[in-house]
């Protein structure tokens, strides 16, 4: 180690020690009063300082000697205000009841905190699993991804779909996490439902701007879904029965007060419901999905905690030909993930969090023709380890630093099988890559009114062997091999610095101005020609030809609360240029293509807009309203004559209105209204007939029609809007048993929202007629939920 490095280390250590101040410490744990689960991120505030509970629910607050008022708040829970006389270090064990549960001790003030005003966080929203359940949705299935599209700046991919687009980004530019494990395809039922079982979901965090330095890997957003850890006090069973699927969750203590488990499962029964109405030949066809969650935590001692989390889910589609019974195929796809976390507390000011993660997404197709058949498969697999340190030297500084490493394995395609005497064994070259990052951030108070979160993230991505380059001629025909790389041998390396900055200036106790800047790199890219994620879509790494995507995001905002924080309002403006954006050539073949990179074209993107948000948190009527005005464009030299064009999911106006009204102790109702400018689309501007031969039997020439196109995405589909309502009836609720019914209507006024457009030539009239396909009319549904 050279002298300069030693000097830097000495300066860093001196700086950390210099941050310490004298005084007393109020520390302790914040947990759920019913289950004993740690309330991660619970806000603990004194008069002049505040902090957030860590992954174990632990907090530490530096205060002066004397009497202090401590307020503890957490989303979805009743807050507590405590008066503490501090003459020496104080330890508190705080238990918060969920909203709606009467607290027996302390002063209950509800969720009246101004964290949205005082914190440096902007462009961030959090929802609980219980909040998600109250929203009316299609088929009566509560869904995390559909819920977040009701927030400003987050747009739905289409009718009934779970795809989402954040501030002009594509579906691959959102990092979707489940207990820190990446979920590459977060949908079931070809995109109409997500993989998240809301019974198992504890809370959902969405970051769409001002991303802190401990997050990275995607340009647009972070969706962090945290699962419940299990009840360490008593056994509970909960679940629900809906129109297309059922859910069941079981949780309880392994050792009371020390450890607990949670297991949850869900399965659709579409296949079982429709079989009685099918013919004998059709009964061989079917579709279903299932998923399974498991989690367990162990409090080893006061300084150590271990948490295991796992997920496995699959979609299965089968088809058997009614004409030829020997012909059948099966398609299966899904995610698998597992994580093991070790939390260690060194002292009241310093703790670490170490996580080892495995995740996989794969697609398998099996085709059979009697004794012949073949299989096609593709996928992506990661091994991931993260190590983070959290240091709170004083009430004015909160420091985070850490490292992350991921080993990626990409499987673009494998085909094996037997057709007659011909054996099939074709493989697209696997690709391998190392991705790593190291970061440092400090959130500190620069005076009474000014708070800054400044950080720096260094990222690295290296494509490695084994890999053999392929050589293709002008017709994309493989003509030989190029350079070969051995196992672990570097092929191409990218390095990048990602500065992160966020600041809050308090105008008064309920009003603040905020600003943020982020630079982000993305090294993984989704190969798709559609606007949504489908099972056959492929993830590809950055390489010699495919450069990493880069985005800069600038945001400013005004945040203000009213009526003792009962009402939250904000207005944000953002500007987001994006570079090295990827599109595919028209007619590109994406699946099982050895020369996939040659199908890509590269360009730029730009998105900017204004988001307005208002939320009512208390009273019989609660809810929010969001409005977004935005513009999103793309520019590629090879498309639209090099001129910028609207991104397919550009929407000038996007409105969402959500309201929940507590009618009485038994009944509550929820309404959701959404409106959005129609999606941009590329439609033909003309058509000509091309002579393709001569029909001897009819004694006339044969013609085929060729569509003519002009500009890209210069047509707008009709505006999308709909109204959904739901009512929840609590049939019975006691300390040990709860039963409720949910009745909902999707698309109440039967709006015919276009799903896509197709064209049919009218030869006699010499015209081409366009027809819109509408997916969902008015859809009533009912679900029964229970807990005991």
mmCIF file of C-alpha atoms in Angstrom, residues 502-696:
data_model
loop_
_atom_site.group_PDB
_atom_site.id
_atom_site.type_symbol
_atom_site.label_atom_id
_atom_site.label_comp_id
_atom_site.label_asym_id
_atom_site.label_seq_id
_atom_site.Cartn_x
_atom_site.Cartn_y
_atom_site.Cartn_z
ATOM 1 C CA UNK A 502 -30.106 15.334 -3.237
ATOM 2 C CA UNK A 503 -30.822 18.343 -1.040
ATOM 3 C CA UNK A 504 -33.712 19.715 1.009
ATOM 4 C CA UNK A 505 -34.172 23.280 2.174
ATOM 5 C CA UNK A 506 -36.885 23.816 4.801
ATOM 6 C CA UNK A 507 -38.884 26.988 4.272
ATOM 7 C CA UNK A 508 -40.828 26.169 7.437
ATOM 8 C CA UNK A 509 -41.884 23.052 9.362
ATOM 9 C CA UNK A 510 -44.343 21.961 6.647
ATOM 10 C CA UNK A 511 -42.801 23.346 3.439
ATOM 11 C CA UNK A 512 -39.554 22.535 1.663
ATOM 12 C CA UNK A 513 -37.723 22.894 -1.622
ATOM 13 C CA UNK A 514 -35.864 19.866 -2.951
ATOM 14 C CA UNK A 515 -33.441 19.163 -5.788
ATOM 15 C CA UNK A 516 -31.642 16.041 -6.999
ATOM 16 C CA UNK A 517 -29.204 14.859 -9.644
ATOM 17 C CA UNK A 518 -28.329 11.303 -10.650
ATOM 18 C CA UNK A 519 -26.150 9.685 -13.270
ATOM 19 C CA UNK A 520 -26.775 5.987 -13.886
ATOM 20 C CA UNK A 521 -25.355 3.200 -16.071
ATOM 21 C CA UNK A 522 -27.221 0.124 -17.268
ATOM 22 C CA UNK A 523 -25.274 -2.877 -18.566
ATOM 23 C CA UNK A 524 -28.150 -5.311 -19.233
ATOM 24 C CA UNK A 525 -30.640 -4.810 -22.062
ATOM 25 C CA UNK A 526 -33.950 -6.410 -22.980
ATOM 26 C CA UNK A 527 -34.225 -7.749 -26.534
ATOM 27 C CA UNK A 528 -37.850 -7.143 -27.472
ATOM 28 C CA UNK A 529 -39.773 -5.563 -30.327
ATOM 29 C CA UNK A 530 -42.957 -5.145 -28.285
ATOM 30 C CA UNK A 531 -43.785 -2.552 -25.678
ATOM 31 C CA UNK A 532 -44.244 -5.083 -22.883
ATOM 32 C CA UNK A 533 -42.290 -7.995 -21.452
ATOM 33 C CA UNK A 534 -43.155 -11.426 -22.834
ATOM 34 C CA UNK A 535 -41.755 -14.835 -21.890
ATOM 35 C CA UNK A 536 -39.586 -15.113 -25.012
ATOM 36 C CA UNK A 537 -37.869 -11.756 -24.502
ATOM 37 C CA UNK A 538 -34.116 -12.052 -23.974
ATOM 38 C CA UNK A 539 -31.724 -10.153 -21.730
ATOM 39 C CA UNK A 540 -28.363 -9.413 -23.370
ATOM 40 C CA UNK A 541 -25.189 -7.954 -21.826
ATOM 41 C CA UNK A 542 -23.094 -4.997 -22.851
ATOM 42 C CA UNK A 543 -20.276 -6.100 -25.144
ATOM 43 C CA UNK A 544 -17.802 -4.770 -27.707
ATOM 44 C CA UNK A 545 -20.692 -3.651 -29.903
ATOM 45 C CA UNK A 546 -23.423 -3.014 -27.329
ATOM 46 C CA UNK A 547 -22.426 -0.093 -25.133
ATOM 47 C CA UNK A 548 -24.037 0.492 -21.718
ATOM 48 C CA UNK A 549 -27.037 2.779 -21.525
ATOM 49 C CA UNK A 550 -26.479 6.050 -19.621
ATOM 50 C CA UNK A 551 -28.969 8.519 -18.185
ATOM 51 C CA UNK A 552 -28.788 11.807 -16.364
ATOM 52 C CA UNK A 553 -31.761 12.994 -14.329
ATOM 53 C CA UNK A 554 -32.280 16.471 -12.896
ATOM 54 C CA UNK A 555 -35.270 17.125 -10.645
ATOM 55 C CA UNK A 556 -36.600 19.966 -8.503
ATOM 56 C CA UNK A 557 -39.696 20.014 -6.322
ATOM 57 C CA UNK A 558 -41.839 21.880 -3.834
ATOM 58 C CA UNK A 559 -43.304 19.826 -0.955
ATOM 59 C CA UNK A 560 -45.955 21.148 1.419
ATOM 60 C CA UNK A 561 -48.203 19.617 4.072
ATOM 61 C CA UNK A 562 -51.422 21.039 5.452
ATOM 62 C CA UNK A 563 -53.633 20.603 8.507
ATOM 63 C CA UNK A 564 -50.982 19.104 10.809
ATOM 64 C CA UNK A 565 -49.640 16.838 8.045
ATOM 65 C CA UNK A 566 -53.044 15.335 7.291
ATOM 66 C CA UNK A 567 -52.657 16.467 3.669
ATOM 67 C CA UNK A 568 -49.486 15.975 1.618
ATOM 68 C CA UNK A 569 -48.873 17.849 -1.633
ATOM 69 C CA UNK A 570 -45.945 18.098 -4.003
ATOM 70 C CA UNK A 571 -45.006 19.313 -7.449
ATOM 71 C CA UNK A 572 -41.875 18.018 -9.194
ATOM 72 C CA UNK A 573 -40.234 18.825 -12.512
ATOM 73 C CA UNK A 574 -37.659 16.544 -14.120
ATOM 74 C CA UNK A 575 -35.364 16.519 -17.171
ATOM 75 C CA UNK A 576 -33.848 13.201 -18.256
ATOM 76 C CA UNK A 577 -31.558 12.710 -21.297
ATOM 77 C CA UNK A 578 -30.683 9.086 -22.135
ATOM 78 C CA UNK A 579 -27.849 7.749 -24.297
ATOM 79 C CA UNK A 580 -27.037 4.453 -26.058
ATOM 80 C CA UNK A 581 -30.717 3.535 -26.242
ATOM 81 C CA UNK A 582 -31.492 0.320 -28.114
ATOM 82 C CA UNK A 583 -34.062 -0.513 -30.752
ATOM 83 C CA UNK A 584 -34.217 -3.355 -33.263
ATOM 84 C CA UNK A 585 -34.396 -3.257 -37.012
ATOM 85 C CA UNK A 586 -37.878 -3.770 -38.500
ATOM 86 C CA UNK A 587 -38.503 -7.494 -38.868
ATOM 87 C CA UNK A 588 -35.589 -8.414 -36.597
ATOM 88 C CA UNK A 589 -35.435 -12.066 -35.521
ATOM 89 C CA UNK A 590 -34.711 -12.054 -31.794
ATOM 90 C CA UNK A 591 -35.144 -15.653 -30.710
ATOM 91 C CA UNK A 592 -32.394 -18.156 -31.485
ATOM 92 C CA UNK A 593 -30.319 -15.668 -33.456
ATOM 93 C CA UNK A 594 -26.558 -16.110 -33.241
ATOM 94 C CA UNK A 595 -26.073 -12.665 -34.771
ATOM 95 C CA UNK A 596 -28.513 -10.833 -32.491
ATOM 96 C CA UNK A 597 -26.229 -7.841 -31.942
ATOM 97 C CA UNK A 598 -26.319 -7.099 -35.671
ATOM 98 C CA UNK A 599 -30.107 -6.624 -35.389
ATOM 99 C CA UNK A 600 -29.647 -3.701 -32.981
ATOM 100 C CA UNK A 601 -29.521 0.026 -33.667
ATOM 101 C CA UNK A 602 -28.446 2.656 -31.157
ATOM 102 C CA UNK A 603 -29.686 6.141 -30.417
ATOM 103 C CA UNK A 604 -30.715 8.663 -27.796
ATOM 104 C CA UNK A 605 -33.754 9.469 -25.695
ATOM 105 C CA UNK A 606 -35.147 12.478 -23.881
ATOM 106 C CA UNK A 607 -37.908 12.778 -21.304
ATOM 107 C CA UNK A 608 -39.089 15.770 -19.314
ATOM 108 C CA UNK A 609 -42.231 16.600 -17.402
ATOM 109 C CA UNK A 610 -44.076 17.920 -14.380
ATOM 110 C CA UNK A 611 -45.748 15.750 -11.728
ATOM 111 C CA UNK A 612 -48.368 16.938 -9.242
ATOM 112 C CA UNK A 613 -49.391 14.819 -6.263
ATOM 113 C CA UNK A 614 -51.883 15.343 -3.435
ATOM 114 C CA UNK A 615 -52.735 12.886 -0.672
ATOM 115 C CA UNK A 616 -55.305 12.885 2.153
ATOM 116 C CA UNK A 617 -54.118 10.609 4.962
ATOM 117 C CA UNK A 618 -56.830 10.788 7.628
ATOM 118 C CA UNK A 619 -60.562 10.766 8.104
ATOM 119 C CA UNK A 620 -63.327 8.650 6.638
ATOM 120 C CA UNK A 621 -62.228 9.693 3.154
ATOM 121 C CA UNK A 622 -58.587 9.010 2.235
ATOM 122 C CA UNK A 623 -56.745 8.710 -1.052
ATOM 123 C CA UNK A 624 -54.676 10.623 -3.558
ATOM 124 C CA UNK A 625 -54.735 12.390 -6.903
ATOM 125 C CA UNK A 626 -51.835 12.475 -9.334
ATOM 126 C CA UNK A 627 -51.287 14.330 -12.584
ATOM 127 C CA UNK A 628 -48.365 14.137 -14.994
ATOM 128 C CA UNK A 629 -47.585 16.289 -18.019
ATOM 129 C CA UNK A 630 -44.648 14.871 -19.961
ATOM 130 C CA UNK A 631 -42.848 14.478 -23.272
ATOM 131 C CA UNK A 632 -40.703 11.485 -24.247
ATOM 132 C CA UNK A 633 -38.821 11.094 -27.539
ATOM 133 C CA UNK A 634 -36.269 8.794 -29.146
ATOM 134 C CA UNK A 635 -33.775 9.530 -31.939
ATOM 135 C CA UNK A 636 -32.041 6.930 -34.128
ATOM 136 C CA UNK A 637 -30.128 7.713 -37.292
ATOM 137 C CA UNK A 638 -31.622 4.640 -38.996
ATOM 138 C CA UNK A 639 -35.251 5.458 -38.132
ATOM 139 C CA UNK A 640 -37.588 8.293 -39.118
ATOM 140 C CA UNK A 641 -34.904 9.812 -41.384
ATOM 141 C CA UNK A 642 -32.836 10.539 -38.302
ATOM 142 C CA UNK A 643 -35.490 12.858 -36.820
ATOM 143 C CA UNK A 644 -36.691 12.495 -33.185
ATOM 144 C CA UNK A 645 -40.004 10.703 -32.745
ATOM 145 C CA UNK A 646 -42.363 10.073 -29.838
ATOM 146 C CA UNK A 647 -41.625 7.029 -27.697
ATOM 147 C CA UNK A 648 -44.457 4.498 -27.964
ATOM 148 C CA UNK A 649 -45.487 5.175 -24.365
ATOM 149 C CA UNK A 650 -45.226 8.946 -24.511
ATOM 150 C CA UNK A 651 -48.336 10.408 -22.886
ATOM 151 C CA UNK A 652 -48.896 14.129 -22.711
ATOM 152 C CA UNK A 653 -51.437 13.871 -19.909
ATOM 153 C CA UNK A 654 -51.805 11.176 -17.288
ATOM 154 C CA UNK A 655 -54.295 11.424 -14.412
ATOM 155 C CA UNK A 656 -55.109 9.052 -11.563
ATOM 156 C CA UNK A 657 -57.631 9.518 -8.781
ATOM 157 C CA UNK A 658 -57.886 7.075 -5.864
ATOM 158 C CA UNK A 659 -60.354 7.447 -3.000
ATOM 159 C CA UNK A 660 -61.365 5.177 -0.123
ATOM 160 C CA UNK A 661 -64.370 5.932 2.095
ATOM 161 C CA UNK A 662 -65.120 4.193 5.384
ATOM 162 C CA UNK A 663 -68.919 3.936 5.236
ATOM 163 C CA UNK A 664 -69.288 2.299 8.647
ATOM 164 C CA UNK A 665 -67.584 -0.331 10.781
ATOM 165 C CA UNK A 666 -68.587 -3.064 8.316
ATOM 166 C CA UNK A 667 -68.433 -1.432 4.894
ATOM 167 C CA UNK A 668 -65.813 0.560 2.983
ATOM 168 C CA UNK A 669 -65.659 1.583 -0.656
ATOM 169 C CA UNK A 670 -62.825 2.454 -3.042
ATOM 170 C CA UNK A 671 -62.899 4.241 -6.383
ATOM 171 C CA UNK A 672 -60.162 4.499 -9.005
ATOM 172 C CA UNK A 673 -60.307 6.705 -12.092
ATOM 173 C CA UNK A 674 -57.501 6.854 -14.668
ATOM 174 C CA UNK A 675 -57.045 8.906 -17.822
ATOM 175 C CA UNK A 676 -54.141 8.946 -20.247
ATOM 176 C CA UNK A 677 -53.358 10.377 -23.655
ATOM 177 C CA UNK A 678 -53.381 7.608 -26.263
ATOM 178 C CA UNK A 679 -50.163 5.749 -26.991
ATOM 179 C CA UNK A 680 -48.101 6.708 -30.029
ATOM 180 C CA UNK A 681 -48.279 4.218 -32.910
ATOM 181 C CA UNK A 682 -46.819 3.717 -36.370
ATOM 182 C CA UNK A 683 -49.543 3.065 -38.949
ATOM 183 C CA UNK A 684 -49.274 2.526 -42.721
ATOM 184 C CA UNK A 685 -49.907 5.572 -44.880
ATOM 185 C CA UNK A 686 -50.614 3.551 -48.001
ATOM 186 C CA UNK A 687 -50.606 0.144 -49.648
ATOM 187 C CA UNK A 688 -49.705 -1.183 -53.062
ATOM 188 C CA UNK A 689 -50.272 -4.502 -54.799
ATOM 189 C CA UNK A 690 -47.282 -6.584 -55.820
ATOM 190 C CA UNK A 691 -47.703 -9.285 -58.430
ATOM 191 C CA UNK A 692 -46.531 -12.559 -56.900
ATOM 192 C CA UNK A 693 -47.277 -14.962 -59.761
ATOM 193 C CA UNK A 694 -50.187 -16.430 -61.708
ATOM 194 C CA UNK A 695 -53.039 -18.664 -60.487
ATOM 195 C CA UNK A 696 -53.427 -21.298 -63.236
#
